[in-house]
Structure formats: structure tokens, C-alpha cells
PDB file of C-alpha atoms in Angstrom:
ATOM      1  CA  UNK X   1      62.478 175.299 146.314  1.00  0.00           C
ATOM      2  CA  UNK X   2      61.147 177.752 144.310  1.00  0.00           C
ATOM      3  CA  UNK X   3      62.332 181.100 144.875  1.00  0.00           C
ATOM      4  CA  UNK X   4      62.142 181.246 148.552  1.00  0.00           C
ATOM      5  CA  UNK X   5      59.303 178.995 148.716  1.00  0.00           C
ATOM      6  CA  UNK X   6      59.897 175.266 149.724  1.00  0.00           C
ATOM      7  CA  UNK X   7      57.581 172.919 147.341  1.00  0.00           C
ATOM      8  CA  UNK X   8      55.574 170.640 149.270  1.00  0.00           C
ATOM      9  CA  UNK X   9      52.825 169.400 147.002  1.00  0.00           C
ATOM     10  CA  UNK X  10      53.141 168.976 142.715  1.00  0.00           C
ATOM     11  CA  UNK X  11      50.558 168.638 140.376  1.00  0.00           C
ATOM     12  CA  UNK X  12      50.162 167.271 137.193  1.00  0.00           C
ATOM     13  CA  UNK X  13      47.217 168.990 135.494  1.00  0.00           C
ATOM     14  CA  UNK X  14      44.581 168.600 138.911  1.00  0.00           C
ATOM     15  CA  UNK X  15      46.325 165.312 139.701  1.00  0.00           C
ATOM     16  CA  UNK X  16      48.516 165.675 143.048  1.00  0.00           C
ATOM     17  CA  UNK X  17      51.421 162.998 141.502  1.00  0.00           C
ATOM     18  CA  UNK X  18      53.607 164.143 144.629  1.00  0.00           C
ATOM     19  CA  UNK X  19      53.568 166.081 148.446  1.00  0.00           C
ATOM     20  CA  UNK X  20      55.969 165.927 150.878  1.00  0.00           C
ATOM     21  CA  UNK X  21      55.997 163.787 154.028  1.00  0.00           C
ATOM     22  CA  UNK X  22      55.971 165.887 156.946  1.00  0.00           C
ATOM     23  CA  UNK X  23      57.727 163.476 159.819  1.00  0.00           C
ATOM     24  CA  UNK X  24      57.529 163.331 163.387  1.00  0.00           C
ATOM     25  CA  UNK X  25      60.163 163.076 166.066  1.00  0.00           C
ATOM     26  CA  UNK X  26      60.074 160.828 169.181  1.00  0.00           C
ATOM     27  CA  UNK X  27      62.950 160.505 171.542  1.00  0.00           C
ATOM     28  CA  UNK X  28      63.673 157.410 173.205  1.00  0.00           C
ATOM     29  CA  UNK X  29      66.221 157.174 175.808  1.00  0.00           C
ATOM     30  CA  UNK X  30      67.438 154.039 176.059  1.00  0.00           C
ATOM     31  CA  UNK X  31      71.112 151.584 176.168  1.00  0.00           C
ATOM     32  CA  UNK X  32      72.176 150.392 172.725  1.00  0.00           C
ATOM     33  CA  UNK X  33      74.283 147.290 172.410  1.00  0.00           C
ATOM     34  CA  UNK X  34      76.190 146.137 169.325  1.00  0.00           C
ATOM     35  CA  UNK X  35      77.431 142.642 168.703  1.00  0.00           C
ATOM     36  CA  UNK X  36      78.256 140.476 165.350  1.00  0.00           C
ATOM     37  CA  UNK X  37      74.666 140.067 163.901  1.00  0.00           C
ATOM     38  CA  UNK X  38      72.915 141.624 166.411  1.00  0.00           C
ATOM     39  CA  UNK X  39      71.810 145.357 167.594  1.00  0.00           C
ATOM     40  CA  UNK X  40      69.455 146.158 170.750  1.00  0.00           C
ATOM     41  CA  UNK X  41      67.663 149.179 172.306  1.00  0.00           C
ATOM     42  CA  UNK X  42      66.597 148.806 175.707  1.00  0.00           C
ATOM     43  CA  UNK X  43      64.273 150.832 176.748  1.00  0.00           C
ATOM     44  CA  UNK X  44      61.095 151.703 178.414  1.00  0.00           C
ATOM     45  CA  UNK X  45      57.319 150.931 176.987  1.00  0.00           C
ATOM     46  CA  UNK X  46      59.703 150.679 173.760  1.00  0.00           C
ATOM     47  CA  UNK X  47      57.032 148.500 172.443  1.00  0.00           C
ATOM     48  CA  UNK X  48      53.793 150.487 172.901  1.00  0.00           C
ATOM     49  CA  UNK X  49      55.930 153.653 171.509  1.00  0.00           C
ATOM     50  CA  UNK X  50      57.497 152.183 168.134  1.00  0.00           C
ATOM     51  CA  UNK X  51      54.239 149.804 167.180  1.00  0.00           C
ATOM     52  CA  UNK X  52      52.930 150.509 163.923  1.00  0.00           C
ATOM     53  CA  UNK X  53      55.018 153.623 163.106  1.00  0.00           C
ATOM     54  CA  UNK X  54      56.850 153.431 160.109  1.00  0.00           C
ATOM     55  CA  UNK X  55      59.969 155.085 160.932  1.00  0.00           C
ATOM     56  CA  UNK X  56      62.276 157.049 158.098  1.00  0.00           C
ATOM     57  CA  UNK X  57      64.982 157.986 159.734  1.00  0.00           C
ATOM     58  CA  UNK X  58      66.914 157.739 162.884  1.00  0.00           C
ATOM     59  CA  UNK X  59      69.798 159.666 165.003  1.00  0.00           C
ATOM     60  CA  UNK X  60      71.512 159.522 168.170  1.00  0.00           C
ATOM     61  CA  UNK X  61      72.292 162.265 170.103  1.00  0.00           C
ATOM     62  CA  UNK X  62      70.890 165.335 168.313  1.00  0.00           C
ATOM     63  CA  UNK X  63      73.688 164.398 165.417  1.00  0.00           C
ATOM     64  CA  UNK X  64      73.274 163.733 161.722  1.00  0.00           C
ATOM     65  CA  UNK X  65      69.826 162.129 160.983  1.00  0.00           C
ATOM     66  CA  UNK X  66      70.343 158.840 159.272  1.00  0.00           C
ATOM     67  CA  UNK X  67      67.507 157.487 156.899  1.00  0.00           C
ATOM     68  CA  UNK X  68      66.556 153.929 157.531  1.00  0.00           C
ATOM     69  CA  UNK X  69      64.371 151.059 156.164  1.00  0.00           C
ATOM     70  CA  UNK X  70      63.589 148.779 158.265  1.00  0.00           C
ATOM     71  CA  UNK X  71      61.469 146.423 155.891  1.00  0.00           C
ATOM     72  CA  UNK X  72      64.982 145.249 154.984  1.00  0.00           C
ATOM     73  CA  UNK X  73      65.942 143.950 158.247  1.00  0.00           C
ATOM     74  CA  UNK X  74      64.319 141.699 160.884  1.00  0.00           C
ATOM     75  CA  UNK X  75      63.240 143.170 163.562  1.00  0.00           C
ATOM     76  CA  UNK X  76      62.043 141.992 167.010  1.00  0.00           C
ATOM     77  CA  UNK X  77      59.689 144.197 169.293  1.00  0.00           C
ATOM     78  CA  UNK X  78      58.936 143.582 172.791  1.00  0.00           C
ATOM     79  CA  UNK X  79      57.898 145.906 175.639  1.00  0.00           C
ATOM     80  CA  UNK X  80      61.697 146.687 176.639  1.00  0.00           C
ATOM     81  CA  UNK X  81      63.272 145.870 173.750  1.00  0.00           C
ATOM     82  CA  UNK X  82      64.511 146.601 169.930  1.00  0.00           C
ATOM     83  CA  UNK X  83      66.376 144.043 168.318  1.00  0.00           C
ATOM     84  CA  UNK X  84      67.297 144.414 164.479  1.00  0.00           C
ATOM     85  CA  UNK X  85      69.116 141.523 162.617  1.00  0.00           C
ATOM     86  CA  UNK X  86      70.492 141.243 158.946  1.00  0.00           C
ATOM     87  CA  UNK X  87      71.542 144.919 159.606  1.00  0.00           C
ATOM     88  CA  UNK X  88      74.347 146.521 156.972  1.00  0.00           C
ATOM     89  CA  UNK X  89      77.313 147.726 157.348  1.00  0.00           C
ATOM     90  CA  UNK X  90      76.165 151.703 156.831  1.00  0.00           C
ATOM     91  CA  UNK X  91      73.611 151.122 160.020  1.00  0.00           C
ATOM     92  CA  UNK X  92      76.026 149.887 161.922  1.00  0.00           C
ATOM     93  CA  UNK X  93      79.194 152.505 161.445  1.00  0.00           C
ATOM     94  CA  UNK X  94      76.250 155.050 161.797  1.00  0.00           C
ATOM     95  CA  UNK X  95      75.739 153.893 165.050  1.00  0.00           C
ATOM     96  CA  UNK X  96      79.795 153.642 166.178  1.00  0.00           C
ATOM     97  CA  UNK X  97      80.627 156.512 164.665  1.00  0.00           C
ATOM     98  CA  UNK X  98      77.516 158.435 166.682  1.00  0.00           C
ATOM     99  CA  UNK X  99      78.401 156.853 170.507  1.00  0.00           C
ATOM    100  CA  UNK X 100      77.538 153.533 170.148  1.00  0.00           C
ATOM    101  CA  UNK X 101      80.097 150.996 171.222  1.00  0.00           C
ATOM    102  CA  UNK X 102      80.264 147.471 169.957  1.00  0.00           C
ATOM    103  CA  UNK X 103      79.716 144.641 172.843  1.00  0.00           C
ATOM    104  CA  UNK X 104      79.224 147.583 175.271  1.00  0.00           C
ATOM    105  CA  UNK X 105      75.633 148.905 176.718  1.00  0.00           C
ATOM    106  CA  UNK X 106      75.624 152.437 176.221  1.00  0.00           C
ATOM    107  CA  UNK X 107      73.023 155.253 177.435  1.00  0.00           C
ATOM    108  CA  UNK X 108      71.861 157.332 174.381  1.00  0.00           C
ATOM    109  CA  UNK X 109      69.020 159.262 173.251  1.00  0.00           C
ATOM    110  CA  UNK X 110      67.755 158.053 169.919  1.00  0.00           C
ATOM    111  CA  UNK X 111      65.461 160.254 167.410  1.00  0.00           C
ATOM    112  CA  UNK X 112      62.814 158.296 165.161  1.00  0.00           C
ATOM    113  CA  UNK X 113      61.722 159.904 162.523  1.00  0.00           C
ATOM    114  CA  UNK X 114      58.180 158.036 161.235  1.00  0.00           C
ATOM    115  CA  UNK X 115      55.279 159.291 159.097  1.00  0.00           C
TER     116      UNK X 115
END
């Protein structure tokens, strides 16, 4: 900020060395399952929705967004479902302490947050 003015591009000189990342939102409604090394998102066209995005940040239910990179996990995309592996500890109490359940399908909306 400066003043009352949010910053969204800095310059060096004339060289832009910085600008901020505007993200969009989808909403995917889907059932989340967690179990010991694995979490899943079932839900529709998942596939052809999530493809090529590079998502930021997530949340579930309208809560707390939760940033995310997903480079450090695997990951598994098919046309109904989101599986992550080799997921941490943070990712995962973000996702029981925001409705998931572990070893229980649950309906909830998820927010992804990609560039």
C-alpha cells in the first residue's frame, strides 16, 4: 500500500522487476475423502476444469483461503477425479479443520485460486 493506494506493479528505473498476480476463482463442488497417504476430489468434468491451471491457493467452504503448491506433491487427474499424494501435514489439518473428514466422503464446495 501506499497511502490508500494498493501497489500492483514496481519498477526499477523502466524495468517492471515486480506486478501482482491477479487470481481467479473456480468453484468445484465435489466429495473429498481423506485416508493415510491419500486425498481425493470427486467431482464432475474435474479434469477438463483443473487442466493446465496452475492453482495458488485453495479453500473449502467460503473459509480461510489456504495457499498451495502443488509441484510438491503428486497428483493424479482424471475426468472425475483429484487425487494428491506425498501431501503434508498443514494440507491435510487445513482440510479437517475446514469440513473434511478423514476415511469419510464428504460434499463440499472447494475454491481454486490459479493464475
Amino acid at each position: 500500500m501506499l497511502g490508500n493506494r494498493e501497489i500492483v506493479k514496481r519498477y526499477i528505473g523502466d524495468r517492471l522487476v515486480w506486478e501482482q498476480i491477479i487470481l481467479k476463482v473456480m468453484t468445484i463442488e465435489g466429495r473429498i475423502n481423506i485416508s493415510n497417504n491419500l486425498i481425493t476430489l470427486n467431482a464432475e468434468n474435474i479434469k477438463k476444469r483443473l487442466e493446465g491451471k496452475r492453482i495458488r491457493k485453495i479453500s473449502i467452504a467460503q473459509g480461510k483461503e489456504h495457499a498451495v503448491d502443488f509441484t510438491k506433491y503428486s497428483i493424479f487427474l482424471s475426468d472425475y477425479i483429484l487425487s494428491i499424494r506425498n501431501y503434508d501435514n498443514e494440507f491435510k489439518e487445513y482440510l479437517l479443520n475446514n469440513g473434511a473428514k478423514y476415511r469419510t466422503y464428504v460434499r463440499l464446495k472447494v475454491q481454486f485460486y490459479y493464475e
